[in-house]
Tab-separated table of C-alpha atoms and ligand atoms in Angstrom:
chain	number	residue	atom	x	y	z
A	1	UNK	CA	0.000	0.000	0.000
A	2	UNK	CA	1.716	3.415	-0.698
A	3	UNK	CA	1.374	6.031	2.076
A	4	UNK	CA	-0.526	8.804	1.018
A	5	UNK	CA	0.752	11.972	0.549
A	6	UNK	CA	1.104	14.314	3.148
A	7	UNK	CA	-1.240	17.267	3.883
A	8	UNK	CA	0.381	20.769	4.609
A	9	UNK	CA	-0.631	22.753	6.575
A	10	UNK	CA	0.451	25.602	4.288
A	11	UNK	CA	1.462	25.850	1.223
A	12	UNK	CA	2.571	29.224	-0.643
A	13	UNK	CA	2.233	29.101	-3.940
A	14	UNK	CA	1.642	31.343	-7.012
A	15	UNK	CA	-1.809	31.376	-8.286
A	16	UNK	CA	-1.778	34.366	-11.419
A	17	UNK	CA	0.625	35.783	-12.831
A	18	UNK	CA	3.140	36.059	-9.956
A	19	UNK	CA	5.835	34.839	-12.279
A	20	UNK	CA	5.625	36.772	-15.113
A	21	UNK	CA	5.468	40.203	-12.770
A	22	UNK	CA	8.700	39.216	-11.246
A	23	UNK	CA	10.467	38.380	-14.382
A	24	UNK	CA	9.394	41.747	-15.547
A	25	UNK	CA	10.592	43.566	-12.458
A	26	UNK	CA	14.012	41.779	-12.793
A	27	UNK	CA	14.597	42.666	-16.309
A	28	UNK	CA	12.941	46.114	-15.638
A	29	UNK	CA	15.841	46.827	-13.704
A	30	UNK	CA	14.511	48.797	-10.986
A	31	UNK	CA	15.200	46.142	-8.071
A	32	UNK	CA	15.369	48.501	-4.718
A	33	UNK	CA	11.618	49.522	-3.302
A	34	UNK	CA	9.014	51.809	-4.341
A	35	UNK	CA	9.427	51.023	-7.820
A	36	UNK	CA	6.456	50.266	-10.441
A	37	UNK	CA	5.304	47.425	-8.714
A	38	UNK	CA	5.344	48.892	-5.260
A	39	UNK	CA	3.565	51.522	-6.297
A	40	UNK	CA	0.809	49.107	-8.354
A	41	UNK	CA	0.414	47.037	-4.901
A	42	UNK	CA	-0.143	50.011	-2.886
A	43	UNK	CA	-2.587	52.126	-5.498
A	44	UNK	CA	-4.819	48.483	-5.727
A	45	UNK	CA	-4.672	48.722	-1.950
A	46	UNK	CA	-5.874	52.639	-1.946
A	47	UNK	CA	-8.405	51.939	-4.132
A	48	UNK	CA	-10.454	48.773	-2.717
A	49	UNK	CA	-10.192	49.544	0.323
A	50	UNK	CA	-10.348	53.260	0.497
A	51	UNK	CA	-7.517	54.306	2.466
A	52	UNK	CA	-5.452	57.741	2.168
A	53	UNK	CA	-2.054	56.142	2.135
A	54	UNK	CA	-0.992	52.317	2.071
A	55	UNK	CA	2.762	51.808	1.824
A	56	UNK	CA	4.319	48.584	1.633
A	57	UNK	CA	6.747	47.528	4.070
A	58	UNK	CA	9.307	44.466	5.027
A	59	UNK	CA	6.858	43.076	7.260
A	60	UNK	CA	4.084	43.507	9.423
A	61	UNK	CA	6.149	43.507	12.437
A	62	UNK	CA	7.893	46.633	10.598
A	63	UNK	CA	4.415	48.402	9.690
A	64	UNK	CA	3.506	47.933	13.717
A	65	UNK	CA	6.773	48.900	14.515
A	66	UNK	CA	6.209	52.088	12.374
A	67	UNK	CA	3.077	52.979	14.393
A	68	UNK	CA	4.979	52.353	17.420
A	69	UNK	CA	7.380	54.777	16.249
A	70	UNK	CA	4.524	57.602	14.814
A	71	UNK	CA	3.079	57.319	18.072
A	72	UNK	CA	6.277	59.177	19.314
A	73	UNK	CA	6.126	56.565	22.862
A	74	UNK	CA	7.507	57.485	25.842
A	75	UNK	CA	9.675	54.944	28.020
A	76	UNK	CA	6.565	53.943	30.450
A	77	UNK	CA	3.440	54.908	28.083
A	78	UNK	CA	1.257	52.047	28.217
A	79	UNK	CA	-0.706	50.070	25.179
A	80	UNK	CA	-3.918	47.852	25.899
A	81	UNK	CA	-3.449	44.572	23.448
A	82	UNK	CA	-4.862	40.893	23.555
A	83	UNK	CA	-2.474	38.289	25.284
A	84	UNK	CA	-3.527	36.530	22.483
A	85	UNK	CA	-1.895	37.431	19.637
A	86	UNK	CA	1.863	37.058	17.826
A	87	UNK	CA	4.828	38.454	19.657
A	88	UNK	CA	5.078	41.448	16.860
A	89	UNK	CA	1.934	43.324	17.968
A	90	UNK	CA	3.489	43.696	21.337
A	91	UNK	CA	7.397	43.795	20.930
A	92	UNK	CA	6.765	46.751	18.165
A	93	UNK	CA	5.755	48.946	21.401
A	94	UNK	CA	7.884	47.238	23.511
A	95	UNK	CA	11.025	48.153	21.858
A	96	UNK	CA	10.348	51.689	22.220
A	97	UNK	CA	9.476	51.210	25.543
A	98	UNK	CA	6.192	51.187	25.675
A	99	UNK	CA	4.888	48.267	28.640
A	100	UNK	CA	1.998	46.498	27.185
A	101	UNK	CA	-1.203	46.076	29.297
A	102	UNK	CA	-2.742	43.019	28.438
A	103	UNK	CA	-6.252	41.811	27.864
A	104	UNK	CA	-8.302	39.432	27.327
A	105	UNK	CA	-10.308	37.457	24.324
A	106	UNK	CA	-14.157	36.863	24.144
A	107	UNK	CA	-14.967	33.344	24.224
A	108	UNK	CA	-16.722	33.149	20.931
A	109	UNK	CA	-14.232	34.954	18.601
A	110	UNK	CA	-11.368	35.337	20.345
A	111	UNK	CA	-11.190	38.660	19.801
A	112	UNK	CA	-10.148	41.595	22.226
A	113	UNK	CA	-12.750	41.811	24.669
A	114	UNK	CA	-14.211	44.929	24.509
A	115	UNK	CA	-16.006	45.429	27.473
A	116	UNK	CA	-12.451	44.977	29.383
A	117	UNK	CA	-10.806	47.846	27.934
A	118	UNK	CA	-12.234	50.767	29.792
A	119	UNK	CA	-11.092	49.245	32.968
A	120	UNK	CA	-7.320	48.423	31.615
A	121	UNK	CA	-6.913	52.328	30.607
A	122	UNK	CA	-4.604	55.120	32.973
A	123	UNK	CA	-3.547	58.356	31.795
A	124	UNK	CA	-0.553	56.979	30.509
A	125	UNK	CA	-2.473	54.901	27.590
A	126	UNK	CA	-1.557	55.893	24.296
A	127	UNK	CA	-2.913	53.443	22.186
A	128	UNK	CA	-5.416	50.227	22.223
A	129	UNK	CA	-4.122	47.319	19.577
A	130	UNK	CA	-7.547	44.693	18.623
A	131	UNK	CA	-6.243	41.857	16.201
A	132	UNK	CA	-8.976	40.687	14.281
A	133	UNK	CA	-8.178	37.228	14.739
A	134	UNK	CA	-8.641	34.571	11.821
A	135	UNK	CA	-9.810	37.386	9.914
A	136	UNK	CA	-13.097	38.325	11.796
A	137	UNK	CA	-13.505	41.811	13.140
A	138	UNK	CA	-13.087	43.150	16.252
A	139	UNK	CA	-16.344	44.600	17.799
A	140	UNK	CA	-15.030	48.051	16.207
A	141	UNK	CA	-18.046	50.361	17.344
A	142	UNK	CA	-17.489	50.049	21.231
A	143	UNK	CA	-13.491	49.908	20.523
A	144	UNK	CA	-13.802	53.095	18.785
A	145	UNK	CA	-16.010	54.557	20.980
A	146	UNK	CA	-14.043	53.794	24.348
A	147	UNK	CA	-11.112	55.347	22.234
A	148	UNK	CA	-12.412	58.263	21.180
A	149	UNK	CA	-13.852	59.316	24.542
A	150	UNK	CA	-10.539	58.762	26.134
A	151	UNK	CA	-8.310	60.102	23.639
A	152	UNK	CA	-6.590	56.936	22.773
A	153	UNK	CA	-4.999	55.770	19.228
A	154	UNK	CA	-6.638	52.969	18.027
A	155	UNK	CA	-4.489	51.200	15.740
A	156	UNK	CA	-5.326	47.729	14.473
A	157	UNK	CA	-3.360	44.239	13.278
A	158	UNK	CA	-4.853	43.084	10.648
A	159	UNK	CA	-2.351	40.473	9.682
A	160	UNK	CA	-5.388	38.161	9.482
A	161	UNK	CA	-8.119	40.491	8.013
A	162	UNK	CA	-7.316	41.878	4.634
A	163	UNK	CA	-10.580	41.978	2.862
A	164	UNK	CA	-12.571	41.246	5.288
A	165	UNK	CA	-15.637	44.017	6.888
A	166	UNK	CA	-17.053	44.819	9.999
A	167	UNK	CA	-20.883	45.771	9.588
A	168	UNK	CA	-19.726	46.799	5.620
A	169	UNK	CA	-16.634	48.909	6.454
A	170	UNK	CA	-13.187	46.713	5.130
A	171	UNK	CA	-10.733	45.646	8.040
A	172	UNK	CA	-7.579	47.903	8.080
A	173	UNK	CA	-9.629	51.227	7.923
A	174	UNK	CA	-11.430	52.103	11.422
A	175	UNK	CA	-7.974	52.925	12.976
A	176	UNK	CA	-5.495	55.735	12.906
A	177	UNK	CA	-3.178	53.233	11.514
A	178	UNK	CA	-3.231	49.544	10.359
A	179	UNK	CA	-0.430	46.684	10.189
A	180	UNK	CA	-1.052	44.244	6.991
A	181	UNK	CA	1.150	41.145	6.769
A	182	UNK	CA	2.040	38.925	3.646
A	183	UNK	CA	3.964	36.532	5.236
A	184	UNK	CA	3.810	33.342	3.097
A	185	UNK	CA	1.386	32.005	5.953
A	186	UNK	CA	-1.252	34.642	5.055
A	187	UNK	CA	-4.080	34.878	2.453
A	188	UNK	CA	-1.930	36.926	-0.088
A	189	UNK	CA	2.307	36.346	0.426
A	190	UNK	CA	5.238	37.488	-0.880
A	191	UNK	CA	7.393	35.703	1.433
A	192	UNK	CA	8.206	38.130	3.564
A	193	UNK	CA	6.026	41.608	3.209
A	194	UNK	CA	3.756	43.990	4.600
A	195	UNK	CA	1.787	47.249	4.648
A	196	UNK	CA	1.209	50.031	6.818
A	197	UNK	CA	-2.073	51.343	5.816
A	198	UNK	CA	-2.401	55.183	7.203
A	199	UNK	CA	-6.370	56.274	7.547
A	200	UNK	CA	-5.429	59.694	9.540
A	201	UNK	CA	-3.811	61.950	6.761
A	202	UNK	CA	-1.994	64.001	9.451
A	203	UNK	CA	0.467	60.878	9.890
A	204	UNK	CA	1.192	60.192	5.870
A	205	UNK	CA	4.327	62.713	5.444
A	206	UNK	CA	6.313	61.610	8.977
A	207	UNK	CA	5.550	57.907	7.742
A	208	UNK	CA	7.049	58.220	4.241
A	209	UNK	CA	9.844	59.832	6.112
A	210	UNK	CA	10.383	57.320	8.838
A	211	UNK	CA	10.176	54.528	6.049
A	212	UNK	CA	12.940	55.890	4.315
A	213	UNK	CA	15.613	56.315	6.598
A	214	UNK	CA	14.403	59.617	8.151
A	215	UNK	CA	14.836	61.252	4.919
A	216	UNK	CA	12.294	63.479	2.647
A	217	UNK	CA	13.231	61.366	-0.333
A	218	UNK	CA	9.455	60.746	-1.169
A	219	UNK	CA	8.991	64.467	-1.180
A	220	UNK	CA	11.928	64.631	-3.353
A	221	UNK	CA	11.041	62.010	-5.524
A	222	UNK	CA	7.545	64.187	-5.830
A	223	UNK	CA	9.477	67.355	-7.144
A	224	UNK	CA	8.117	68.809	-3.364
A	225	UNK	CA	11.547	69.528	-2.668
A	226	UNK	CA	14.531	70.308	-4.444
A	227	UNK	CA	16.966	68.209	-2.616
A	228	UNK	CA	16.356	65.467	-0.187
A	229	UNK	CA	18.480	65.258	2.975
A	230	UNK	CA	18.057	63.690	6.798
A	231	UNK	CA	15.321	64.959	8.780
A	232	UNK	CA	14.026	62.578	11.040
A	233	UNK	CA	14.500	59.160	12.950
A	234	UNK	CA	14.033	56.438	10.335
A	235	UNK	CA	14.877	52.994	8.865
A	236	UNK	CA	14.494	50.924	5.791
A	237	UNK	CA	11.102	49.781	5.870
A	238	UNK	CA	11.150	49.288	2.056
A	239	UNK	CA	10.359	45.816	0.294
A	240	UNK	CA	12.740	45.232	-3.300
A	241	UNK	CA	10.230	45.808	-6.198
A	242	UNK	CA	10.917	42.130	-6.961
A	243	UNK	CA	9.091	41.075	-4.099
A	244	UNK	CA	6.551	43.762	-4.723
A	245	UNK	CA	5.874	42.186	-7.956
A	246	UNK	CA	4.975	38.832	-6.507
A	247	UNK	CA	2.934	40.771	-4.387
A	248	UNK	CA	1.201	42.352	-6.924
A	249	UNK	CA	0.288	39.331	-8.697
A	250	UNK	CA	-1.524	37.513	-5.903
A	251	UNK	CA	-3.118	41.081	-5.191
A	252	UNK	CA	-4.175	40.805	-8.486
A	253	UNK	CA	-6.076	37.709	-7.761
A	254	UNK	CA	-7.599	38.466	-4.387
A	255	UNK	CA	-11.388	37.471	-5.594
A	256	UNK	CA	-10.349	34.220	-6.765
A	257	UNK	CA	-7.934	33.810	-3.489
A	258	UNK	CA	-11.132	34.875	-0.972
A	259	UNK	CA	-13.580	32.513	-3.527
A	260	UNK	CA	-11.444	29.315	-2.783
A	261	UNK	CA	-10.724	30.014	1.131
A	262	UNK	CA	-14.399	30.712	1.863
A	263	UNK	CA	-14.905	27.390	-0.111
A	264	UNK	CA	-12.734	25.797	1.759
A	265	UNK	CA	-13.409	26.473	5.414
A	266	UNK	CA	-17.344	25.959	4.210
A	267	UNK	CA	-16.442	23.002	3.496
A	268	UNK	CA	-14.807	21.899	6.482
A	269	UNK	CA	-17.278	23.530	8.749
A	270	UNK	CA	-20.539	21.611	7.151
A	271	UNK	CA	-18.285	18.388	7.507
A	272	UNK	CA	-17.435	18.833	11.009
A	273	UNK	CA	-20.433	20.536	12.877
A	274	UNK	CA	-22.340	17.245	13.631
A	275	UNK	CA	-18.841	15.905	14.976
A	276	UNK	CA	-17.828	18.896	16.862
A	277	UNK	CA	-21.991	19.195	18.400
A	278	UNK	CA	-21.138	15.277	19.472
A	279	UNK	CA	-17.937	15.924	21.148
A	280	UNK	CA	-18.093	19.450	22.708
A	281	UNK	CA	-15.712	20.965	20.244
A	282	UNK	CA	-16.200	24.522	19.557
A	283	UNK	CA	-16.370	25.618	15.894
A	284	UNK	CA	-15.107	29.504	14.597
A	285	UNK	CA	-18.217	32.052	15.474
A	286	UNK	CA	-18.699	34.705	12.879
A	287	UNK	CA	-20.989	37.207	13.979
A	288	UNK	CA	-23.590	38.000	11.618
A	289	UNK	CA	-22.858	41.860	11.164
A	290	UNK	CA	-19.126	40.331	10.454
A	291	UNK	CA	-17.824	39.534	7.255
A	292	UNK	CA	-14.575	37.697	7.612
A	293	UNK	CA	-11.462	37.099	5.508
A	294	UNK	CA	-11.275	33.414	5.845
A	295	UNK	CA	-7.490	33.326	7.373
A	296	UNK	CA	-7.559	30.195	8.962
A	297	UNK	CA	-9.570	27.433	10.464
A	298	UNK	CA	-9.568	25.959	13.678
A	299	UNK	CA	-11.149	23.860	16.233
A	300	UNK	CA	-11.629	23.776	19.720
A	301	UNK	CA	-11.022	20.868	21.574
A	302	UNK	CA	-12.062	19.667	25.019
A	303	UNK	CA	-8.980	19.506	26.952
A	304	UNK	CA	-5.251	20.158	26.248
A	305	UNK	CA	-4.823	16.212	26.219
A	306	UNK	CA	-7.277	15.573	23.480
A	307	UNK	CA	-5.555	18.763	21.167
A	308	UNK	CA	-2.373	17.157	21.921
A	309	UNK	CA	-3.591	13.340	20.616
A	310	UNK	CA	-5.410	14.867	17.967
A	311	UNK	CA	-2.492	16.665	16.235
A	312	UNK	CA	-0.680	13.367	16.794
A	313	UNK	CA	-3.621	11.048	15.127
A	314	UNK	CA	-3.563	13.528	12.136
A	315	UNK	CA	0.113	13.118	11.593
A	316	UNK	CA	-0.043	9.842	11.983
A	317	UNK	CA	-2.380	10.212	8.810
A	318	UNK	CA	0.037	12.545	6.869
A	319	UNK	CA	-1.681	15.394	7.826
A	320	UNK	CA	-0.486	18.447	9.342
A	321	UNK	CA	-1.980	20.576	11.898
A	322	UNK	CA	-0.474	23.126	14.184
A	323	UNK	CA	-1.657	25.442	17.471
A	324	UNK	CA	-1.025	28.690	18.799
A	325	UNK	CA	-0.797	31.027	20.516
A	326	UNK	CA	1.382	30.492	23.929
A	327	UNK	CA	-0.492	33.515	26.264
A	328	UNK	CA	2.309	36.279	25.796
A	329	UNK	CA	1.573	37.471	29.755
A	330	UNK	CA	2.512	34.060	30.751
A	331	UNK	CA	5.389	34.262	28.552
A	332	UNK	CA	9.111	34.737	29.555
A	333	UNK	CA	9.012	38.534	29.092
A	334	UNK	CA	5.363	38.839	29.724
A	335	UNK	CA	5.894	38.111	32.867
A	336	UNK	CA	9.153	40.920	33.741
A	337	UNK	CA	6.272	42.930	32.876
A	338	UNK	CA	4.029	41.303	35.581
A	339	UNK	CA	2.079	38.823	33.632
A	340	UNK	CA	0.493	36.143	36.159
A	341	UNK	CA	-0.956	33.243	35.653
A	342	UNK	CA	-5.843	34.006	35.848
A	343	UNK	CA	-4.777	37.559	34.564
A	344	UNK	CA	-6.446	36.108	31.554
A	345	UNK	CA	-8.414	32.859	31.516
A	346	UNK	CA	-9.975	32.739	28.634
A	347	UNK	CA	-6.631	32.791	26.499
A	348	UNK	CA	-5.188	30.423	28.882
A	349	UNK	CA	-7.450	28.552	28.069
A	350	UNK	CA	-8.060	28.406	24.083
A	351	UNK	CA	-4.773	28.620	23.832
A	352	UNK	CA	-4.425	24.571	25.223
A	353	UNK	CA	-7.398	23.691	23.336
A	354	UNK	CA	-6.700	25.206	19.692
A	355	UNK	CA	-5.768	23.696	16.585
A	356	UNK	CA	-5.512	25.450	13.390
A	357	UNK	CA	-5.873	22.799	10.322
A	358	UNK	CA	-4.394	22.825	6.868
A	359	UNK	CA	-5.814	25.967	4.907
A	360	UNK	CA	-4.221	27.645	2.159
A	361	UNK	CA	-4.560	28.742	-1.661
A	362	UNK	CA	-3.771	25.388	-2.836
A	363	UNK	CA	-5.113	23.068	-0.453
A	364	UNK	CA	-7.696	20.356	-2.571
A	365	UNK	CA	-11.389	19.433	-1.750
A	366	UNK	CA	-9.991	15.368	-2.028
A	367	UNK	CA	-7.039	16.658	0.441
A	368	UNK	CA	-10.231	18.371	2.789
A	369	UNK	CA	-12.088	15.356	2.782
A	370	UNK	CA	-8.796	13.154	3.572
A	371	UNK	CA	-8.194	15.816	6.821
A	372	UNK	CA	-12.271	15.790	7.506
A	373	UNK	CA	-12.434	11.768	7.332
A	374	UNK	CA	-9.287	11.407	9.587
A	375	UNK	CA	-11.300	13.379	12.448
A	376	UNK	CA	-14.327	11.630	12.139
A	377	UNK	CA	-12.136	8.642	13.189
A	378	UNK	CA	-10.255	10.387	16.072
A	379	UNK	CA	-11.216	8.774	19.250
A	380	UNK	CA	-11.887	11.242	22.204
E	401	PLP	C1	1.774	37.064	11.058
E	401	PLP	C2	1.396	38.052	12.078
E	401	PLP	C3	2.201	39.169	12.385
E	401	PLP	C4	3.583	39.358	11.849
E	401	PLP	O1	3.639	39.357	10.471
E	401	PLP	P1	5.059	39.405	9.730
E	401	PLP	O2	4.680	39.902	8.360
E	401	PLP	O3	5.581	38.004	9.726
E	401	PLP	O4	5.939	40.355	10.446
E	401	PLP	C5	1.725	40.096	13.292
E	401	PLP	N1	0.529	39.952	13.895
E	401	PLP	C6	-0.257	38.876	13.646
E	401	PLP	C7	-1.561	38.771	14.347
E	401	PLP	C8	0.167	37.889	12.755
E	401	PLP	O5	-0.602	36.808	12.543
């Protein structure tokens, strides 16, 4: 009997004309950043989603670390974020010295907790971080509400959320700033990317400027000025044009990209609801004034012990499945900063219970049903 083939758990992969654009951007000859492909990625980015100003960056971790850095922190300002989230959406504050005041998830999306917020804010808050987690929004109207009334930044990472709307309005545009990510484990990759996208006009020139090495060169580049020279703290925030091209080419193909991922987590949430009823695992909750982005899918198990035995039954079966996220206030520098174990239960708790299964642009309906068949025959 041959041993099937294994089952990623992702898989990057071109899926338009990804190829051809980064061929062209070689032999174009313009390989350093905001070249014609940069600036293609970032005008398709204006333009569907309606922001002032999105400019690509290295990273998302670099785009939050930008906002960090726009925010102008002080060494003991304070920042209200989710325990529950990847190290970047903290450490960006942290290295300016910001010290992160965690919070909690709701049960049912895992999102920020909202109604927690008020309580966590001092007059040294500067900013409150949601991350709309697997691509389903935040409950923005009480998080922009409690910010606004307390004259806070709300900033949001929406590594997971590109494309996706909360009651109509796209992800990425109810805060000051937004972090984008196209990391080659998100909906659109190119390898290693990101975006800041800027929604409060006031913060677009210092941005450009802090992107490129604290110089005006944008303005330069613009004809605003007549030389360009240092006037600012900065770094090089910049993707290569190469990698912008890539970029550009899965951009390109975002309705085909969102068309297969809703297929495929519709498909493995009709094949697992009777299952998951029968065995008190807890299915993704999308709200219905939510329309998500389809980043990921993932299941809730009973009890550490059964996550654990499940991950190993599906490799076992070629198939791999991974969890996250370790609760960063339990974490090894979540705790200098006074992190203790109850400060927030319900992460503590998903985080032993969840288990994100293979998703991604290439991933098969046989290769679902293989994944959806090997769970059926998991015994609890
Ligand atoms: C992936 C991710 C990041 C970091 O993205 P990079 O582009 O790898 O820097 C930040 N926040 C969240 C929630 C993420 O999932």
């Amino acid at each position: 009997m041959n041993t099937p083939l294994k089952i990623d758990f992702n898989r990057p992969a071109p899926v338009g004309r990804e190829m051809d654009y980064v061929a062209e951007a070689i032999r174009g000859g313009h390989h350093s950043g905001d070249g014609p492909f940069t600036k293609k990625a970032a005008a398709l980015l204006e333009a569907e989603l309606g922001v002032p100003k999105a400019l690509l960056t290295t990273s998302c971790t670099h785009a939050l670390e930008m906002m960090a850095l726009l925010l102008d922190l002080q060494p003991g300002d304070e920042v209200i974020l989710p325990s529950f989230t990847f190290v970047s959406t903290v450490n960006a504050f942290v290295l300016r010295g910001a010290r992160p005041v965690f919070a909690d998830i709701r049960p049912d999306t895992l999102n920020l907790d909202e109604a927690q917020v008020e309580a966590l804010i001092t007059p040294r808050t500067r900013a409150i971080v949601p991350v709309h987690y697997a691509g389903v929004g935040c409950e923005m109207d009480s998080l922009l509400e409690t910010a606004n009334r307390r004259g806070v930044r709300l900033l949001e990472d929406n590594a997971h959320g590109l494309f996706g709307k909360y009651k109509g309005k796209y992800l990425g545009t109810f805060g000051a700033l937004a972090a984008q990510s196209f990391h080659e484990t998100k909906n659109f990759s190119c390898g290693e990317g990101g975006a800041l996208l800027i929604n409060d006009p006031a913060l677009v020139e210092r941005a450009e400027i802090l992107r490129e090495k604290g110089t005006n060169r944008s303005r330069f580049f613009r004809g605003q000025v007549d030389k360009y020279t240092w006037v600012d703290i900065g770094s090089s925030y910049l993707p290569s044009d190469i990698l912008a091209a890539y970029l550009y080419g899965q951009l390109e193909q975002r309705e085909k990209i969102q068309a297969h991922r809703k297929r495929l987590w519709e498909f493995y949430f009709a094949a697992l609801q009777d299952w998951a009823q029968a065995h008190e695992v807890q299915l993704p909750h999308v709200p219905a004034h939510v329309e998500q982005a389809y980043h990921m899918f993932y299941l809730l198990l009973p009890s550490l012990d059964a996550r654990q035995r499940l991950i190993a039954h599906l490799r076992g079966r070629g198939i791999m499945s991974v969890f996250h996220y370790l609760p960063l206030h339990l974490s090894e520098m979540g705790r200098r900063f006074g992190g203790r174990e109850g400060d927030c239960p319900v992460t503590e708790r998903v985080s032993d219970q969840l288990l994100r299964l293979p998703f991604h642009n290439v991933l098969t309906q046989e290769e679902q049903e293989r994944v959806a068949e090997a769970i059926l025959e998991f015994n609890f």
